[in-house]
């Protein structure tokens, strides 16, 4: 049985994964982005189940705050890349998309 990582270690892992999510979003690698998001969700769930404690030292609490801030910044960057794509999908699914140019696979 594996020992549960300390909450600060989980935040470190989540931050590293969120940086990789930015890379995937910039590359339009949606499968990788989804896989990374699932990994972050599992870590988040472990924090919820096991408690977000163990920040007795002020420097640990400051580090946690910095990690959360970085994760939120990464999330905003991912959204800048995914939201336009999601809007195109929404328009396509509702029938409001421009016709697809079959020769090159793009809209007009």
JSON list of C-alpha atoms in Angstrom, two decimals:
[
{"chain": "A", "resi": 1, "resn": "UNK", "atom": "CA", "xyz": [0.00, 0.00, 0.00]},
{"chain": "A", "resi": 2, "resn": "UNK", "atom": "CA", "xyz": [1.36, 3.41, -0.99]},
{"chain": "A", "resi": 3, "resn": "UNK", "atom": "CA", "xyz": [1.60, 6.20, 1.54]},
{"chain": "A", "resi": 4, "resn": "UNK", "atom": "CA", "xyz": [-0.62, 9.15, 0.77]},
{"chain": "A", "resi": 5, "resn": "UNK", "atom": "CA", "xyz": [1.47, 12.16, -0.34]},
{"chain": "A", "resi": 6, "resn": "UNK", "atom": "CA", "xyz": [1.32, 15.24, 1.84]},
{"chain": "A", "resi": 7, "resn": "UNK", "atom": "CA", "xyz": [-1.18, 17.87, 0.67]},
{"chain": "A", "resi": 8, "resn": "UNK", "atom": "CA", "xyz": [1.61, 20.23, -0.40]},
{"chain": "A", "resi": 9, "resn": "UNK", "atom": "CA", "xyz": [3.05, 17.46, -2.60]},
{"chain": "A", "resi": 10, "resn": "UNK", "atom": "CA", "xyz": [-0.38, 17.00, -4.17]},
{"chain": "A", "resi": 11, "resn": "UNK", "atom": "CA", "xyz": [-0.57, 20.70, -4.96]},
{"chain": "A", "resi": 12, "resn": "UNK", "atom": "CA", "xyz": [2.91, 20.48, -6.50]},
{"chain": "A", "resi": 13, "resn": "UNK", "atom": "CA", "xyz": [1.74, 17.58, -8.68]},
{"chain": "A", "resi": 14, "resn": "UNK", "atom": "CA", "xyz": [-1.43, 19.43, -9.67]},
{"chain": "A", "resi": 15, "resn": "UNK", "atom": "CA", "xyz": [0.62, 22.48, -10.61]},
{"chain": "A", "resi": 16, "resn": "UNK", "atom": "CA", "xyz": [2.98, 20.41, -12.78]},
{"chain": "A", "resi": 17, "resn": "UNK", "atom": "CA", "xyz": [0.00, 18.79, -14.50]},
{"chain": "A", "resi": 18, "resn": "UNK", "atom": "CA", "xyz": [-1.70, 22.13, -15.08]},
{"chain": "A", "resi": 19, "resn": "UNK", "atom": "CA", "xyz": [1.44, 23.41, -16.83]},
{"chain": "A", "resi": 20, "resn": "UNK", "atom": "CA", "xyz": [1.33, 20.34, -19.07]},
{"chain": "A", "resi": 21, "resn": "UNK", "atom": "CA", "xyz": [-2.36, 21.06, -19.73]},
{"chain": "A", "resi": 22, "resn": "UNK", "atom": "CA", "xyz": [-1.36, 24.49, -21.05]},
{"chain": "A", "resi": 23, "resn": "UNK", "atom": "CA", "xyz": [1.12, 22.84, -23.40]},
{"chain": "A", "resi": 24, "resn": "UNK", "atom": "CA", "xyz": [-1.53, 20.40, -24.62]},
{"chain": "A", "resi": 25, "resn": "UNK", "atom": "CA", "xyz": [-4.08, 23.19, -25.16]},
{"chain": "A", "resi": 26, "resn": "UNK", "atom": "CA", "xyz": [-1.57, 25.27, -27.12]},
{"chain": "A", "resi": 27, "resn": "UNK", "atom": "CA", "xyz": [-0.85, 22.22, -29.29]},
{"chain": "A", "resi": 28, "resn": "UNK", "atom": "CA", "xyz": [-4.59, 21.49, -29.73]},
{"chain": "A", "resi": 29, "resn": "UNK", "atom": "CA", "xyz": [-3.89, 18.04, -28.29]},
{"chain": "A", "resi": 30, "resn": "UNK", "atom": "CA", "xyz": [-7.36, 17.50, -26.86]},
{"chain": "A", "resi": 31, "resn": "UNK", "atom": "CA", "xyz": [-6.86, 13.83, -25.95]},
{"chain": "A", "resi": 32, "resn": "UNK", "atom": "CA", "xyz": [-3.78, 14.65, -23.89]},
{"chain": "A", "resi": 33, "resn": "UNK", "atom": "CA", "xyz": [-5.55, 17.62, -22.33]},
{"chain": "A", "resi": 34, "resn": "UNK", "atom": "CA", "xyz": [-8.46, 15.43, -21.26]},
{"chain": "A", "resi": 35, "resn": "UNK", "atom": "CA", "xyz": [-6.12, 12.81, -19.79]},
{"chain": "A", "resi": 36, "resn": "UNK", "atom": "CA", "xyz": [-4.23, 15.47, -17.83]},
{"chain": "A", "resi": 37, "resn": "UNK", "atom": "CA", "xyz": [-7.48, 17.00, -16.59]},
{"chain": "A", "resi": 38, "resn": "UNK", "atom": "CA", "xyz": [-8.56, 13.60, -15.31]},
{"chain": "A", "resi": 39, "resn": "UNK", "atom": "CA", "xyz": [-5.26, 13.22, -13.46]},
{"chain": "A", "resi": 40, "resn": "UNK", "atom": "CA", "xyz": [-5.76, 16.63, -11.83]},
{"chain": "A", "resi": 41, "resn": "UNK", "atom": "CA", "xyz": [-9.32, 15.69, -10.89]},
{"chain": "A", "resi": 42, "resn": "UNK", "atom": "CA", "xyz": [-8.05, 12.53, -9.16]},
{"chain": "A", "resi": 43, "resn": "UNK", "atom": "CA", "xyz": [-5.56, 14.56, -7.15]},
{"chain": "A", "resi": 44, "resn": "UNK", "atom": "CA", "xyz": [-8.23, 17.11, -6.27]},
{"chain": "A", "resi": 45, "resn": "UNK", "atom": "CA", "xyz": [-10.49, 14.28, -5.13]},
{"chain": "A", "resi": 46, "resn": "UNK", "atom": "CA", "xyz": [-7.74, 12.89, -2.91]},
{"chain": "A", "resi": 47, "resn": "UNK", "atom": "CA", "xyz": [-7.42, 16.29, -1.25]},
{"chain": "A", "resi": 48, "resn": "UNK", "atom": "CA", "xyz": [-11.17, 16.36, -0.65]},
{"chain": "A", "resi": 49, "resn": "UNK", "atom": "CA", "xyz": [-11.22, 12.84, 0.76]},
{"chain": "A", "resi": 50, "resn": "UNK", "atom": "CA", "xyz": [-8.13, 13.10, 2.93]},
{"chain": "A", "resi": 51, "resn": "UNK", "atom": "CA", "xyz": [-8.37, 16.71, 3.99]},
{"chain": "A", "resi": 52, "resn": "UNK", "atom": "CA", "xyz": [-6.40, 19.74, 2.99]},
{"chain": "A", "resi": 53, "resn": "UNK", "atom": "CA", "xyz": [-4.37, 19.93, 6.20]},
{"chain": "A", "resi": 54, "resn": "UNK", "atom": "CA", "xyz": [-0.76, 19.96, 7.22]},
{"chain": "A", "resi": 55, "resn": "UNK", "atom": "CA", "xyz": [0.04, 23.60, 6.59]},
{"chain": "A", "resi": 56, "resn": "UNK", "atom": "CA", "xyz": [1.19, 24.46, 10.09]},
{"chain": "A", "resi": 57, "resn": "UNK", "atom": "CA", "xyz": [4.27, 26.28, 8.86]},
{"chain": "A", "resi": 58, "resn": "UNK", "atom": "CA", "xyz": [3.59, 29.72, 7.35]},
{"chain": "A", "resi": 59, "resn": "UNK", "atom": "CA", "xyz": [5.94, 29.02, 4.45]},
{"chain": "A", "resi": 60, "resn": "UNK", "atom": "CA", "xyz": [3.91, 25.92, 3.53]},
{"chain": "A", "resi": 61, "resn": "UNK", "atom": "CA", "xyz": [0.70, 27.93, 3.50]},
{"chain": "A", "resi": 62, "resn": "UNK", "atom": "CA", "xyz": [2.39, 30.57, 1.33]},
{"chain": "A", "resi": 63, "resn": "UNK", "atom": "CA", "xyz": [3.64, 27.87, -1.04]},
{"chain": "A", "resi": 64, "resn": "UNK", "atom": "CA", "xyz": [0.15, 26.36, -1.27]},
{"chain": "A", "resi": 65, "resn": "UNK", "atom": "CA", "xyz": [-1.27, 29.80, -2.07]},
{"chain": "A", "resi": 66, "resn": "UNK", "atom": "CA", "xyz": [1.34, 30.34, -4.81]},
{"chain": "A", "resi": 67, "resn": "UNK", "atom": "CA", "xyz": [0.63, 26.91, -6.30]},
{"chain": "A", "resi": 68, "resn": "UNK", "atom": "CA", "xyz": [-3.11, 27.53, -6.34]},
{"chain": "A", "resi": 69, "resn": "UNK", "atom": "CA", "xyz": [-2.54, 30.91, -7.99]},
{"chain": "A", "resi": 70, "resn": "UNK", "atom": "CA", "xyz": [-0.36, 29.26, -10.67]},
{"chain": "A", "resi": 71, "resn": "UNK", "atom": "CA", "xyz": [-2.96, 26.52, -11.25]},
{"chain": "A", "resi": 72, "resn": "UNK", "atom": "CA", "xyz": [-5.64, 29.19, -11.73]},
{"chain": "A", "resi": 73, "resn": "UNK", "atom": "CA", "xyz": [-3.43, 31.11, -14.16]},
{"chain": "A", "resi": 74, "resn": "UNK", "atom": "CA", "xyz": [-2.83, 27.90, -16.12]},
{"chain": "A", "resi": 75, "resn": "UNK", "atom": "CA", "xyz": [-6.56, 27.22, -16.12]},
{"chain": "A", "resi": 76, "resn": "UNK", "atom": "CA", "xyz": [-7.22, 30.66, -17.61]},
{"chain": "A", "resi": 77, "resn": "UNK", "atom": "CA", "xyz": [-4.62, 29.98, -20.31]},
{"chain": "A", "resi": 78, "resn": "UNK", "atom": "CA", "xyz": [-6.18, 26.61, -21.13]},
{"chain": "A", "resi": 79, "resn": "UNK", "atom": "CA", "xyz": [-9.58, 28.29, -21.42]},
{"chain": "A", "resi": 80, "resn": "UNK", "atom": "CA", "xyz": [-8.17, 30.87, -23.85]},
{"chain": "A", "resi": 81, "resn": "UNK", "atom": "CA", "xyz": [-7.35, 27.96, -26.15]},
{"chain": "A", "resi": 82, "resn": "UNK", "atom": "CA", "xyz": [-10.35, 25.70, -25.55]},
{"chain": "A", "resi": 83, "resn": "UNK", "atom": "CA", "xyz": [-13.22, 28.19, -25.49]},
{"chain": "A", "resi": 84, "resn": "UNK", "atom": "CA", "xyz": [-12.91, 29.24, -29.17]},
{"chain": "A", "resi": 85, "resn": "UNK", "atom": "CA", "xyz": [-12.79, 25.57, -30.16]},
{"chain": "A", "resi": 86, "resn": "UNK", "atom": "CA", "xyz": [-15.78, 24.77, -27.96]},
{"chain": "A", "resi": 87, "resn": "UNK", "atom": "CA", "xyz": [-17.69, 27.68, -29.54]},
{"chain": "A", "resi": 88, "resn": "UNK", "atom": "CA", "xyz": [-17.01, 26.23, -32.99]},
{"chain": "A", "resi": 89, "resn": "UNK", "atom": "CA", "xyz": [-18.26, 22.84, -31.84]},
{"chain": "A", "resi": 90, "resn": "UNK", "atom": "CA", "xyz": [-21.36, 24.44, -30.32]},
{"chain": "A", "resi": 91, "resn": "UNK", "atom": "CA", "xyz": [-22.11, 26.29, -33.55]},
{"chain": "A", "resi": 92, "resn": "UNK", "atom": "CA", "xyz": [-21.56, 23.13, -35.55]},
{"chain": "A", "resi": 93, "resn": "UNK", "atom": "CA", "xyz": [-23.89, 21.10, -33.34]},
{"chain": "A", "resi": 94, "resn": "UNK", "atom": "CA", "xyz": [-26.61, 23.74, -33.45]},
{"chain": "A", "resi": 95, "resn": "UNK", "atom": "CA", "xyz": [-26.36, 24.12, -37.21]},
{"chain": "A", "resi": 96, "resn": "UNK", "atom": "CA", "xyz": [-24.94, 27.64, -37.10]},
{"chain": "A", "resi": 97, "resn": "UNK", "atom": "CA", "xyz": [-21.48, 26.77, -38.40]},
{"chain": "A", "resi": 98, "resn": "UNK", "atom": "CA", "xyz": [-20.15, 28.00, -41.73]},
{"chain": "A", "resi": 99, "resn": "UNK", "atom": "CA", "xyz": [-20.04, 25.31, -44.43]},
{"chain": "A", "resi": 100, "resn": "UNK", "atom": "CA", "xyz": [-16.95, 23.12, -44.44]},
{"chain": "A", "resi": 101, "resn": "UNK", "atom": "CA", "xyz": [-14.64, 23.50, -47.41]},
{"chain": "A", "resi": 102, "resn": "UNK", "atom": "CA", "xyz": [-14.17, 19.84, -48.34]},
{"chain": "A", "resi": 103, "resn": "UNK", "atom": "CA", "xyz": [-10.97, 20.57, -50.27]},
{"chain": "A", "resi": 104, "resn": "UNK", "atom": "CA", "xyz": [-9.02, 21.71, -47.23]},
{"chain": "A", "resi": 105, "resn": "UNK", "atom": "CA", "xyz": [-11.24, 20.71, -44.31]},
{"chain": "A", "resi": 106, "resn": "UNK", "atom": "CA", "xyz": [-11.87, 24.21, -43.00]},
{"chain": "A", "resi": 107, "resn": "UNK", "atom": "CA", "xyz": [-14.80, 26.58, -42.86]},
{"chain": "A", "resi": 108, "resn": "UNK", "atom": "CA", "xyz": [-15.07, 29.55, -45.24]}
]
